Tab-separated table of C-alpha atoms in Angstrom:
chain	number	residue	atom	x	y	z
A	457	UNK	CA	75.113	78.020	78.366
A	458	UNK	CA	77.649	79.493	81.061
A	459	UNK	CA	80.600	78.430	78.553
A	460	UNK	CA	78.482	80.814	75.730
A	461	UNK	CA	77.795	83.469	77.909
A	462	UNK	CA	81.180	84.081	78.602
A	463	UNK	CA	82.865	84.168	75.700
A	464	UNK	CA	80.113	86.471	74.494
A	465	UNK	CA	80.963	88.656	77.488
A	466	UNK	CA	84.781	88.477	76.730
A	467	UNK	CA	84.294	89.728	73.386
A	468	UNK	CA	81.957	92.182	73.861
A	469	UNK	CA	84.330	93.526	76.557
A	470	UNK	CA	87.364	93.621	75.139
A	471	UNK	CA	86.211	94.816	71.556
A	472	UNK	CA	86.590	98.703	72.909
A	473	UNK	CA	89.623	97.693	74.715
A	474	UNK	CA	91.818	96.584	71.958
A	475	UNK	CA	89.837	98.604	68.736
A	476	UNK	CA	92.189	101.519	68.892
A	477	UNK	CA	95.288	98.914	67.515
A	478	UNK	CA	92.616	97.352	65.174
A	479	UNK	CA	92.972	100.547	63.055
A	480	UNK	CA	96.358	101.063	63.164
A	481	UNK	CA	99.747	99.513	63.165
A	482	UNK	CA	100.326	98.501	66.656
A	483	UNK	CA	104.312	99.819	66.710
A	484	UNK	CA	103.890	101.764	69.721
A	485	UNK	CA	103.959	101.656	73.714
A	486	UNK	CA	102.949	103.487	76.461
A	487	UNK	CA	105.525	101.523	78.832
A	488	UNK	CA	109.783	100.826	79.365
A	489	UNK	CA	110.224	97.751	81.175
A	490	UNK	CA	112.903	97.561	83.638
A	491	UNK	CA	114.260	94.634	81.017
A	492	UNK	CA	113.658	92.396	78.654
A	493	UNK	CA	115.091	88.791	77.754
A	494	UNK	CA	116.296	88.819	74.449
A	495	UNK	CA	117.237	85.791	72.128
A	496	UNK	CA	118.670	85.761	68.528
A	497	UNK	CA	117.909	81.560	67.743
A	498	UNK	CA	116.060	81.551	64.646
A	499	UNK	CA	116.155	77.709	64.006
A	500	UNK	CA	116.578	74.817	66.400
A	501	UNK	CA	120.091	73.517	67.515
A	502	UNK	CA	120.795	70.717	64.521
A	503	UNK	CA	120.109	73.638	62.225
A	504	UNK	CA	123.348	75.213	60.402
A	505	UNK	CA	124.298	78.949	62.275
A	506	UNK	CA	123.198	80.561	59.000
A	507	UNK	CA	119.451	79.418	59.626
A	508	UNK	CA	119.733	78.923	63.354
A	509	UNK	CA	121.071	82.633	64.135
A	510	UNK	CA	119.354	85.847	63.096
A	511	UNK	CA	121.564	87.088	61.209
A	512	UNK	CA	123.540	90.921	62.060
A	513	UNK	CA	120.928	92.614	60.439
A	514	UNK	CA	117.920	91.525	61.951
A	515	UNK	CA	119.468	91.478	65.745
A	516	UNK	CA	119.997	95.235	65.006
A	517	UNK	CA	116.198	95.728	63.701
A	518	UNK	CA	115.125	93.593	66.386
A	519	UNK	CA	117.488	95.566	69.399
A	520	UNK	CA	116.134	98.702	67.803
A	521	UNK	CA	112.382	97.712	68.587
A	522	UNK	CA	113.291	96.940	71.941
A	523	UNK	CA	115.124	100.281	72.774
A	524	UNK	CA	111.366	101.334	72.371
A	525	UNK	CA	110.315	99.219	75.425
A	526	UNK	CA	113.440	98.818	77.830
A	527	UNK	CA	116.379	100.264	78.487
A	528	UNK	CA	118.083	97.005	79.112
A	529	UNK	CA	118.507	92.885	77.734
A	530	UNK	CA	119.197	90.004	79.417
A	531	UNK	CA	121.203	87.183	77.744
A	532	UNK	CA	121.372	83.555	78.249
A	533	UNK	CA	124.240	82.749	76.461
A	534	UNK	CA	127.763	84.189	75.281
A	535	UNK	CA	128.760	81.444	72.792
A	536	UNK	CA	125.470	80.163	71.411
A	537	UNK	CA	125.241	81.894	68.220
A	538	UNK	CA	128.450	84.269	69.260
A	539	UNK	CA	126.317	86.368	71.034
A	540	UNK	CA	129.346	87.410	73.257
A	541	UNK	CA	131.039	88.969	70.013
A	542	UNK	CA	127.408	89.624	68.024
A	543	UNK	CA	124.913	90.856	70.227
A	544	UNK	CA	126.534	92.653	73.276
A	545	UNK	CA	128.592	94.973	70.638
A	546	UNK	CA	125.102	95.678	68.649
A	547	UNK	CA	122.724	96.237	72.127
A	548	UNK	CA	125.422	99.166	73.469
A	549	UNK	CA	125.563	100.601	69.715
A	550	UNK	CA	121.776	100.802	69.988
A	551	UNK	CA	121.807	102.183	73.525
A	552	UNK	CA	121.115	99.169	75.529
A	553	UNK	CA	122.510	98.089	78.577
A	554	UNK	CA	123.108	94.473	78.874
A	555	UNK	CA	122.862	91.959	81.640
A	556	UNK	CA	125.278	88.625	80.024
A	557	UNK	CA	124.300	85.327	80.556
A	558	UNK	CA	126.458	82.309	80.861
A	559	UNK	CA	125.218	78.831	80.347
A	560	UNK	CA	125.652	76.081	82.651
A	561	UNK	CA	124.286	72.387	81.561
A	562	UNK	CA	125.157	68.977	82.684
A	563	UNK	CA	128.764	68.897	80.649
A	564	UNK	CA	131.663	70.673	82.623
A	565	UNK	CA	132.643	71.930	79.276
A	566	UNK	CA	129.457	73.812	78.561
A	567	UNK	CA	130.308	76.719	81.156
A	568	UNK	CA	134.109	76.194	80.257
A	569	UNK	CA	133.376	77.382	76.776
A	570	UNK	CA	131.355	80.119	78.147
A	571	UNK	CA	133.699	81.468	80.555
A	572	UNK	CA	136.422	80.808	77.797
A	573	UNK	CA	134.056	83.566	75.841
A	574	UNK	CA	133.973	85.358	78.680
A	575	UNK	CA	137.399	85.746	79.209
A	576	UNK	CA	137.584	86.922	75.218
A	577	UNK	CA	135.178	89.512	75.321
A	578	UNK	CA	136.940	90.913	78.965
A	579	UNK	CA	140.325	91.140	76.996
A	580	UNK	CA	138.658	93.613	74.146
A	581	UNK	CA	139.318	97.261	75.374
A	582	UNK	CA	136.152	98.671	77.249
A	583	UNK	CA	133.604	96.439	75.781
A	584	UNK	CA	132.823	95.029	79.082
A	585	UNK	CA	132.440	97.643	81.785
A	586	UNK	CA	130.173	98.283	84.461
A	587	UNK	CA	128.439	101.215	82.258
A	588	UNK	CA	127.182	99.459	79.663
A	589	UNK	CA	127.198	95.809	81.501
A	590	UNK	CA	124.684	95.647	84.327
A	591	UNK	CA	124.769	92.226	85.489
A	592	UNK	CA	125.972	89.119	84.469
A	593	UNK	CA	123.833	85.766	85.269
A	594	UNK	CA	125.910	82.138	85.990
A	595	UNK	CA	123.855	79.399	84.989
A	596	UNK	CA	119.731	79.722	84.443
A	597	UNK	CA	117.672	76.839	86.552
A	598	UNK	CA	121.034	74.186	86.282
A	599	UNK	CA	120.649	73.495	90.169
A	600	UNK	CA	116.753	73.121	89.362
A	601	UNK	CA	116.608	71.059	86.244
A	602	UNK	CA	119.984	68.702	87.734
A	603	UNK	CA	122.370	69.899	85.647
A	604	UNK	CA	124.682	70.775	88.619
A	605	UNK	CA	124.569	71.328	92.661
A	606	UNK	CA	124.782	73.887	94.636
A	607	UNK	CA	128.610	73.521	95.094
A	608	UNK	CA	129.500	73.666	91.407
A	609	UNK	CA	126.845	76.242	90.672
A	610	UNK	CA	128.385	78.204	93.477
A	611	UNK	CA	132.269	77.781	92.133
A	612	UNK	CA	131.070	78.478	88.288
A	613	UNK	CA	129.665	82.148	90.219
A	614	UNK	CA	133.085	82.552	92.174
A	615	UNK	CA	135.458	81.598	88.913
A	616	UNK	CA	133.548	84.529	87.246
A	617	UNK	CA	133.414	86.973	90.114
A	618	UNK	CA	136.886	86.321	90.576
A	619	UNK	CA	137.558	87.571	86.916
A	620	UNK	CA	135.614	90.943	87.517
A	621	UNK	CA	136.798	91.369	90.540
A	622	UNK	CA	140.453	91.203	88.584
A	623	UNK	CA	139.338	93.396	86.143
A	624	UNK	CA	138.097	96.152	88.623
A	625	UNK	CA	134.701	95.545	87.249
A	626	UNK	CA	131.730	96.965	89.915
A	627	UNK	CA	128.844	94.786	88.066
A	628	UNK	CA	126.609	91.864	90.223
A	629	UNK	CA	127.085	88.435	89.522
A	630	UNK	CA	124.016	85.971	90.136
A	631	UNK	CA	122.409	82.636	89.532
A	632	UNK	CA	119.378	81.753	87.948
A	633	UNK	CA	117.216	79.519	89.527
A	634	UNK	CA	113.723	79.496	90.832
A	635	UNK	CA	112.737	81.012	94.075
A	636	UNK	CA	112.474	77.144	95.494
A	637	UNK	CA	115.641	76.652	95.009
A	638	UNK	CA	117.255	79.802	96.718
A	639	UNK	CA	114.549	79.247	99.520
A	640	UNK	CA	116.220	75.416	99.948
A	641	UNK	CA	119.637	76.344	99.627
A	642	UNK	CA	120.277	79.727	101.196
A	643	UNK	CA	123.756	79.041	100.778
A	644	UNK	CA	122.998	80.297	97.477
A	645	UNK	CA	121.282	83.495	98.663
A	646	UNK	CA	124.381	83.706	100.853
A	647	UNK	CA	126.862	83.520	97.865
A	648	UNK	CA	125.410	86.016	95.043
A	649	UNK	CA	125.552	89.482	94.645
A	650	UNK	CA	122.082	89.564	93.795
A	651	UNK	CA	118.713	86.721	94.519
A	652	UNK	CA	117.627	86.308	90.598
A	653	UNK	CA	114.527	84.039	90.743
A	654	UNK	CA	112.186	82.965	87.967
A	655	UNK	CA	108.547	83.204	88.302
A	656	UNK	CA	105.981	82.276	85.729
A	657	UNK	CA	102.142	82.109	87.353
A	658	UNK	CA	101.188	80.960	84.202
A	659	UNK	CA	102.948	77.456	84.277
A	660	UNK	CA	101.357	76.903	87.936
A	661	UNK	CA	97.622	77.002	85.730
A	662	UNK	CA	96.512	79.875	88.209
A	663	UNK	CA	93.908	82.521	86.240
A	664	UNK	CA	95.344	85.353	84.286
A	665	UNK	CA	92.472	87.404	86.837
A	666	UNK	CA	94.846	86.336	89.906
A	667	UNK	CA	98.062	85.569	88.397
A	668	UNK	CA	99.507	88.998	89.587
A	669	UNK	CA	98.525	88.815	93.034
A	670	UNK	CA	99.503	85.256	93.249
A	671	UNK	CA	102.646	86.330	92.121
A	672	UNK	CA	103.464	88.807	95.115
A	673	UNK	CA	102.169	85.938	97.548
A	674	UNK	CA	105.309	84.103	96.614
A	675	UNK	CA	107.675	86.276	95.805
A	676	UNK	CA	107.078	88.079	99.590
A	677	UNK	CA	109.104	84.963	101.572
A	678	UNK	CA	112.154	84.821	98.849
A	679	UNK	CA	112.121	89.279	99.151
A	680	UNK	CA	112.431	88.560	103.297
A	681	UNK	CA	114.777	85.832	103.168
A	682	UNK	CA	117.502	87.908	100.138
A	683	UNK	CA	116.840	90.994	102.711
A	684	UNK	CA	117.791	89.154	105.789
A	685	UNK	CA	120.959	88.379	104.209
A	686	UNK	CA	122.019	91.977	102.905
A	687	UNK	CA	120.363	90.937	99.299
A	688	UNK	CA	118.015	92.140	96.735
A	689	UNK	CA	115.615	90.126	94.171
A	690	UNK	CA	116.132	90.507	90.908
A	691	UNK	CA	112.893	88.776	88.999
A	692	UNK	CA	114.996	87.246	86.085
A	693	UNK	CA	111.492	86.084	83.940
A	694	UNK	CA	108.106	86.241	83.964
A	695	UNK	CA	105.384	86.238	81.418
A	696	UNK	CA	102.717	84.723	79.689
A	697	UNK	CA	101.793	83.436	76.265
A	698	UNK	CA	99.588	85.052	74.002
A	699	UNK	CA	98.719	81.844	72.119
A	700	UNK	CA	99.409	78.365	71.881
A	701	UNK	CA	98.056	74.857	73.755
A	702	UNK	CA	99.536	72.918	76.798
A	703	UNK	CA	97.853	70.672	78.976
A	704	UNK	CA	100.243	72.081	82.118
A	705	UNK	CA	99.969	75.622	81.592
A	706	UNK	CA	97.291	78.255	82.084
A	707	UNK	CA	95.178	79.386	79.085
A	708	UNK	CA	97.002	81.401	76.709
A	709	UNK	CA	95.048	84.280	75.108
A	710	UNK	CA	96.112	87.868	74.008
A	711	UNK	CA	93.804	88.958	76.598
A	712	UNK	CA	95.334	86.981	79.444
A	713	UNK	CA	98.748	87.717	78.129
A	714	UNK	CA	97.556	91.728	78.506
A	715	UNK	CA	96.055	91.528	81.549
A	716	UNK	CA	99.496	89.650	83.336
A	717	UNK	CA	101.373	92.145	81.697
A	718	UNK	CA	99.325	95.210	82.972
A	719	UNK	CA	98.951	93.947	86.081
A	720	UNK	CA	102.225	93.127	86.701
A	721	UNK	CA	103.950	96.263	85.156
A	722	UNK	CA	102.294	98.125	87.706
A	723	UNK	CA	103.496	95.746	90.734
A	724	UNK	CA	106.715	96.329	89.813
A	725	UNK	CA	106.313	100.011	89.811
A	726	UNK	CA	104.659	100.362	92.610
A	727	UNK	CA	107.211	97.773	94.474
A	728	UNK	CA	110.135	99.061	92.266
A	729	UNK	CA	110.914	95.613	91.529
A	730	UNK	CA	113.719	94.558	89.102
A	731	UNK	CA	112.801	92.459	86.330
A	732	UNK	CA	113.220	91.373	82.830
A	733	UNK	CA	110.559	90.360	81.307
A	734	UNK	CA	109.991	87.011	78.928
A	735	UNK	CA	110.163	87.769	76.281
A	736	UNK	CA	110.651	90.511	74.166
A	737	UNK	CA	109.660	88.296	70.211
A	738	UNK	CA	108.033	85.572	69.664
A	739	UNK	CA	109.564	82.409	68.262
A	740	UNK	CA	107.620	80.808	65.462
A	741	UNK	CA	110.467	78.614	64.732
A	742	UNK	CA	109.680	76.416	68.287
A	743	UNK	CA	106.688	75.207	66.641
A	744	UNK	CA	108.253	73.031	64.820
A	745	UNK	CA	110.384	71.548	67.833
A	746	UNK	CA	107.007	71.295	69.537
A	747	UNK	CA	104.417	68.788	70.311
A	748	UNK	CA	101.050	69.681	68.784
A	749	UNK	CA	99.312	69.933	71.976
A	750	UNK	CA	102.323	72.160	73.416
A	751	UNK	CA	103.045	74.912	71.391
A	752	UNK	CA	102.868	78.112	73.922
A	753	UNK	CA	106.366	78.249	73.620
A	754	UNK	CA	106.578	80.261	70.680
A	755	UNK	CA	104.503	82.719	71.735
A	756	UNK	CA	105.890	84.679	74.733
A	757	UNK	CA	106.922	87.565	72.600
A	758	UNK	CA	105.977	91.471	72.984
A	759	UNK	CA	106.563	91.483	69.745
A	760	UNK	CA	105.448	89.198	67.116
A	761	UNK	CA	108.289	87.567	65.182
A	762	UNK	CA	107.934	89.401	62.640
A	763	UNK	CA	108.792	93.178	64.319
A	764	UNK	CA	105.247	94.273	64.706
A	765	UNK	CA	104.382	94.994	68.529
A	766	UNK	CA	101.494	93.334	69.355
A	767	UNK	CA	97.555	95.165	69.811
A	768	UNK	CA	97.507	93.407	72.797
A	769	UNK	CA	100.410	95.334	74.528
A	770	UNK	CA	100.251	98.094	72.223
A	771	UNK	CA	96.941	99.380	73.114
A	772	UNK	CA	97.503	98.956	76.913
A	773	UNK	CA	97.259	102.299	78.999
A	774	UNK	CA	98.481	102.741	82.426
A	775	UNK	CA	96.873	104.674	85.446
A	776	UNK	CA	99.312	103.218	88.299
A	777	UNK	CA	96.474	100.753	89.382
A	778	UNK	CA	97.341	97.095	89.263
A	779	UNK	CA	94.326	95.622	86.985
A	780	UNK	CA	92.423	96.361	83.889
A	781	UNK	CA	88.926	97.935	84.231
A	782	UNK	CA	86.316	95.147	85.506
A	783	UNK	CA	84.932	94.469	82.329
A	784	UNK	CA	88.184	93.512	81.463
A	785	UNK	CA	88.966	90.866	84.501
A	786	UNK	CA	85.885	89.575	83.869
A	787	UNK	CA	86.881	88.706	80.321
A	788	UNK	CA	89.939	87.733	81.287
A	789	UNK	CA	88.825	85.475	84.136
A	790	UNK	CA	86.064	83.939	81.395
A	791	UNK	CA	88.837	83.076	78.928
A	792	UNK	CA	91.482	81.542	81.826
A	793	UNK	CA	88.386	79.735	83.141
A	794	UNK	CA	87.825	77.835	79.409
A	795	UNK	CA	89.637	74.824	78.068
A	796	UNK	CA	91.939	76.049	75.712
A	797	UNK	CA	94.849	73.638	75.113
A	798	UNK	CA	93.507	70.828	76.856
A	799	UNK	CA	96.189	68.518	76.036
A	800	UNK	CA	97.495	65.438	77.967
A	801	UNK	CA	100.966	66.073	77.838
A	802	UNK	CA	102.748	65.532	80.960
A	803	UNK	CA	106.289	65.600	79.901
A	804	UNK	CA	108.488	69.009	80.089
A	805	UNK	CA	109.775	70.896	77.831
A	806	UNK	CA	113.276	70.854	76.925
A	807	UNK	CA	114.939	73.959	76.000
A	808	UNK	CA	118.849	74.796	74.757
A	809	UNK	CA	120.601	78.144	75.109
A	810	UNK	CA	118.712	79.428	72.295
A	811	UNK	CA	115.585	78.619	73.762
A	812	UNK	CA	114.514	75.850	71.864
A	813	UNK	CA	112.510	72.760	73.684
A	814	UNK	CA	113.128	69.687	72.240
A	815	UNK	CA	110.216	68.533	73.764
A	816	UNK	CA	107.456	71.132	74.982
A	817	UNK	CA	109.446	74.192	74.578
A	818	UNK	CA	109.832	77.134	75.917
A	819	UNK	CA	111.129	79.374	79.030
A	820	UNK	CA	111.906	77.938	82.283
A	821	UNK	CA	107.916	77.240	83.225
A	822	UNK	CA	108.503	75.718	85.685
A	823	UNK	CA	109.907	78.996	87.341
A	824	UNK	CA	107.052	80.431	89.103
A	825	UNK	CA	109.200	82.075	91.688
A	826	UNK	CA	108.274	78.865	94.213
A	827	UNK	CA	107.309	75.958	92.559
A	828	UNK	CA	104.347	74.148	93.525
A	829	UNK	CA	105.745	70.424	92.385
A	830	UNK	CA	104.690	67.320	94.572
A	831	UNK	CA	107.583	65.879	93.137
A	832	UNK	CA	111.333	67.057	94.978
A	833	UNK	CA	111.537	69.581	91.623
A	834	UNK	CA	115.052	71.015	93.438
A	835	UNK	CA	116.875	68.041	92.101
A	836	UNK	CA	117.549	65.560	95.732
A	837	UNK	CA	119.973	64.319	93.565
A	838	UNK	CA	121.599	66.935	91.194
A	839	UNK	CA	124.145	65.669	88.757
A	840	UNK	CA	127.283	67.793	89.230
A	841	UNK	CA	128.566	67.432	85.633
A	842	UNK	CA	127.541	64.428	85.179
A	843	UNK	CA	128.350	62.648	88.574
A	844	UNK	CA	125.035	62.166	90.625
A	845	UNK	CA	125.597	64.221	94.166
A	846	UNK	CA	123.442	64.446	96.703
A	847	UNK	CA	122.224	67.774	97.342
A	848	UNK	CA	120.252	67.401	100.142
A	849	UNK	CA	123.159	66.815	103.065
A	850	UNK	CA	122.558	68.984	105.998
A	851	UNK	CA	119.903	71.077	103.514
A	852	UNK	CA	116.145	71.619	103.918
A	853	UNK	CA	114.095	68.910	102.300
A	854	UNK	CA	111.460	70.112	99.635
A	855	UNK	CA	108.742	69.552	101.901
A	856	UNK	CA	110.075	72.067	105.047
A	857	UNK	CA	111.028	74.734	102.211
A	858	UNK	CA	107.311	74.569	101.161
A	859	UNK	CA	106.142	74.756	104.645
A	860	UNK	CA	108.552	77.926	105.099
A	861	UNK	CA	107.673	79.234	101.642
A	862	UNK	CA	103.790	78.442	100.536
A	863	UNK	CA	102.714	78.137	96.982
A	864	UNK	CA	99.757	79.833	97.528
A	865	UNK	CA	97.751	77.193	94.980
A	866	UNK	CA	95.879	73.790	94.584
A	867	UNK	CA	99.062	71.847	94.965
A	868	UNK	CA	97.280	68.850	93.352
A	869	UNK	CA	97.201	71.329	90.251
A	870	UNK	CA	100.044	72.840	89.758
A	871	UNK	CA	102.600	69.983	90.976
A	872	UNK	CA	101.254	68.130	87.509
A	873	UNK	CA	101.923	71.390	85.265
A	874	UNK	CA	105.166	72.778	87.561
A	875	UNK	CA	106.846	69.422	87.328
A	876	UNK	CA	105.786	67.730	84.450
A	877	UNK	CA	106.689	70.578	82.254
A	878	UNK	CA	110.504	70.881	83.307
A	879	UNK	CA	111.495	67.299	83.244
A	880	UNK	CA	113.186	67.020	80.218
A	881	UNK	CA	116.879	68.258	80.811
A	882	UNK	CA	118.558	71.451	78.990
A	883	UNK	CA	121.746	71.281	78.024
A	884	UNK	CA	122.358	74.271	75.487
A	885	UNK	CA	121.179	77.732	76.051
A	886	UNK	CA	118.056	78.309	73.308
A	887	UNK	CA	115.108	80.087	75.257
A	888	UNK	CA	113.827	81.745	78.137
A	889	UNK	CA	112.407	80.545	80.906
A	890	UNK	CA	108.782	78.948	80.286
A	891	UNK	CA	108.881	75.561	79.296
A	892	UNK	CA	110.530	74.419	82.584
A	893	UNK	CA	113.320	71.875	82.313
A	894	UNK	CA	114.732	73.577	78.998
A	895	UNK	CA	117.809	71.819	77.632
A	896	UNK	CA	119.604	75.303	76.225
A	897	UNK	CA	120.489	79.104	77.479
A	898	UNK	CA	117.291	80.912	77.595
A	899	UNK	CA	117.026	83.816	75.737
């Protein structure tokens, strides 16, 4: 009876809500994000470049649509799919500024070939200046999914800040990690020119209804700790799927996805947070990379794959406050509350630089800001290319950073879904950040 009534209610509710983009071709917005993650993999990584990579036509059509939304992309890779000669040209012709991402995974020679690219794309006359380049991120999650520790991620940072630096480029240089991480190691916060930490309430299984204010709970210690040190936070994902199943993530609806989105649009205004948002299209093609009973991955998008902005986000009005009317959290709170995707995978998602998981895709979800893990999710024992080295020397244990930064949740919950879902490990850069331990560069 309770499990009728509220999906009755949730309809009824949202029916007015969403019936304006019902009639019409939901292609516009009445929002600009601060940014927007942006990835061109079309296929997964075995997959020839000609089916794997959109091709030069559709990453203009597709940077054209998200002009619309944001004045700004984030990348997680330079040489997967030659976005460092493909992409960053097209975004600037289109009027975007662009924050670059460099890849870091377990192989030394994964961020050698990237700062190789790097190094190419500096040498071209004014493509890279601190106009049209706004940021450039080292690594995404490599101290947090193992791939390195804190003293290589730290050097891979300096070797490219060094090469600004020598071009007389003013642009900040971060890392990408979770919020954890930077609250373990502050020699991290220490080291960056900017804190940029992931945070995904949706992959902690807290309701869409609470997700935003869950959200601030956490990122509030990580926004003290950056400030103490000179530092600001830069949120470098967040989101949540409109559709799909997985056992360790909350329930993903085009309601819930609105709500988060609403809600948190108006945090960040209100806070004047930095962000870019995951993500700006959805990727169809990670179904097939997926497990049946994980397939949120695909849908993270703004925009469906196909070009067409979504009703959900299309028909979204904004009056400054930080939720949708009541009817609407109600509805909302009904759908997060049901079963959808009740699925007994345990196992994370693996994801390259293109965002592909090989096993339950998608962004980084592990990355809410803190994770909630029972298990030590900052890697004890990070593998420094390769080499197992003990992280934890003279650091704070997982346990004292989650008594100096609280998760805010049912750890017995979320530790399942936070850890379980990044376990696999990412070694090529193929999606954002959802589907925790990704194996490529988000985008």
């Amino acid at each position: 009876m309770v499990r009728v009534s509220s999906s009755l209610c949730m309809t009824a509710a949202l029916a007015g809500v969403f019936a304006a983009a019902s009639t019409q071709q939901a292609s516009a917005a009445n929002f600009k994000c601060y940014g927007i993650n942006y990835n061109i993999r079309a296929g997964p990584d075995w997959a020839p470049d000609a089916t794997k990579c959109k091709n030069a036509d559709q990453i203009a059509k597709e940077l054209t649509k998200l002009k619309t939304i944001t004045d700004t992309i984030r990348l997680y890779s330079l040489t997967d799919c030659n976005q460092g000669t493909t992409v960053v040209p097209a975004a600037i012709k289109a009027g975007l500024k662009v924050s670059l991402g460099l890849w870091v995974g377990p192989e030394a020679s994964t961020f050698a070939a990237e700062k190789a690219k790097f190094q190419e794309i500096l040498a071209q006359d004014g493509l890279i200046n601190s106009k049209d380049i706004v940021g450039i991120h080292v690594g995404s999650e490599a101290v947090y999914r193992g791939d390195v520790n804190t003293t290589v991620a730290i050097s891979n940072f300096n070797e490219i800040k060094k090469l600004c630096t020598e071009k007389g480029l003013d642009i900040p240089v971060t890392i990408a990690d979770i919020g954890d991480i930077y609250m373990q190691y502050p020699e991290l916060i220490e080291a960056v020119d900017v804190v940029s930490a992931n945070a995904f309430p949706f992959w902690e299984k807290i309701d869409a209804d609470k997700a935003v204010d869950y959200f601030y709970q956490r990122y509030q210690p990580l926004e003290a700790a950056a400030k103490a040190k000179g530092k600001e936070v830069l949120i470098g994902e967040t989101g949540w799927a409109s559709a799909g199943v997985h056992s360790g993530a909350s329930v993903a609806t085009p309601e819930n996805a609105a709500l988060y989105f609403h809600g948190f649009y108006n945090l960040a205004k209100e806070h004047n947070l930095k962000y870019y948002y995951f993500a700006g299209f959805d990727e169809e093609w990670k179904i097939a990379t997926s497990q049946a009973n994980a397939t949120v991955e695909a849908y993270f998008g703004i925009f469906k794959a196909d070009g067409d902005m979504k009703s959900e986000y299309a028909s979204l009005t904004f009056d400054g406050s930080s939720s949708l009317d009541s009817d609407v959290e109600v509805a909302a709170s009904s759908s997060s509350s049901s079963a959808a995707g009740a699925g007994s995978i345990t196992e994370s998602a693996t994801a390259n630089s293109s965002g592909e998981t090989t096993s339950a895709d998608g962004a980084d979800d592990n990355s809410s800001i803190a994770t909630t893990d029972g298990t030590d999710s900052t890697t004890t024992d990070a593998t420094a290319n390769g080499t197992d080295v003990d992280t934890n020397d003279d650091s704070t244990t997982t346990a004292d950073a989650a008594a100096a930064y609280p998760t805010g949740g049912d750890s017995t919950e979320t530790d399942a879904s936070t850890t379980s879902n990044e376990d696999a490990s990412q070694t090529s850069p193929s999606s954002g950040s959802t589907g925790k331990k990704r194996k490529d560069c988000e985008a």
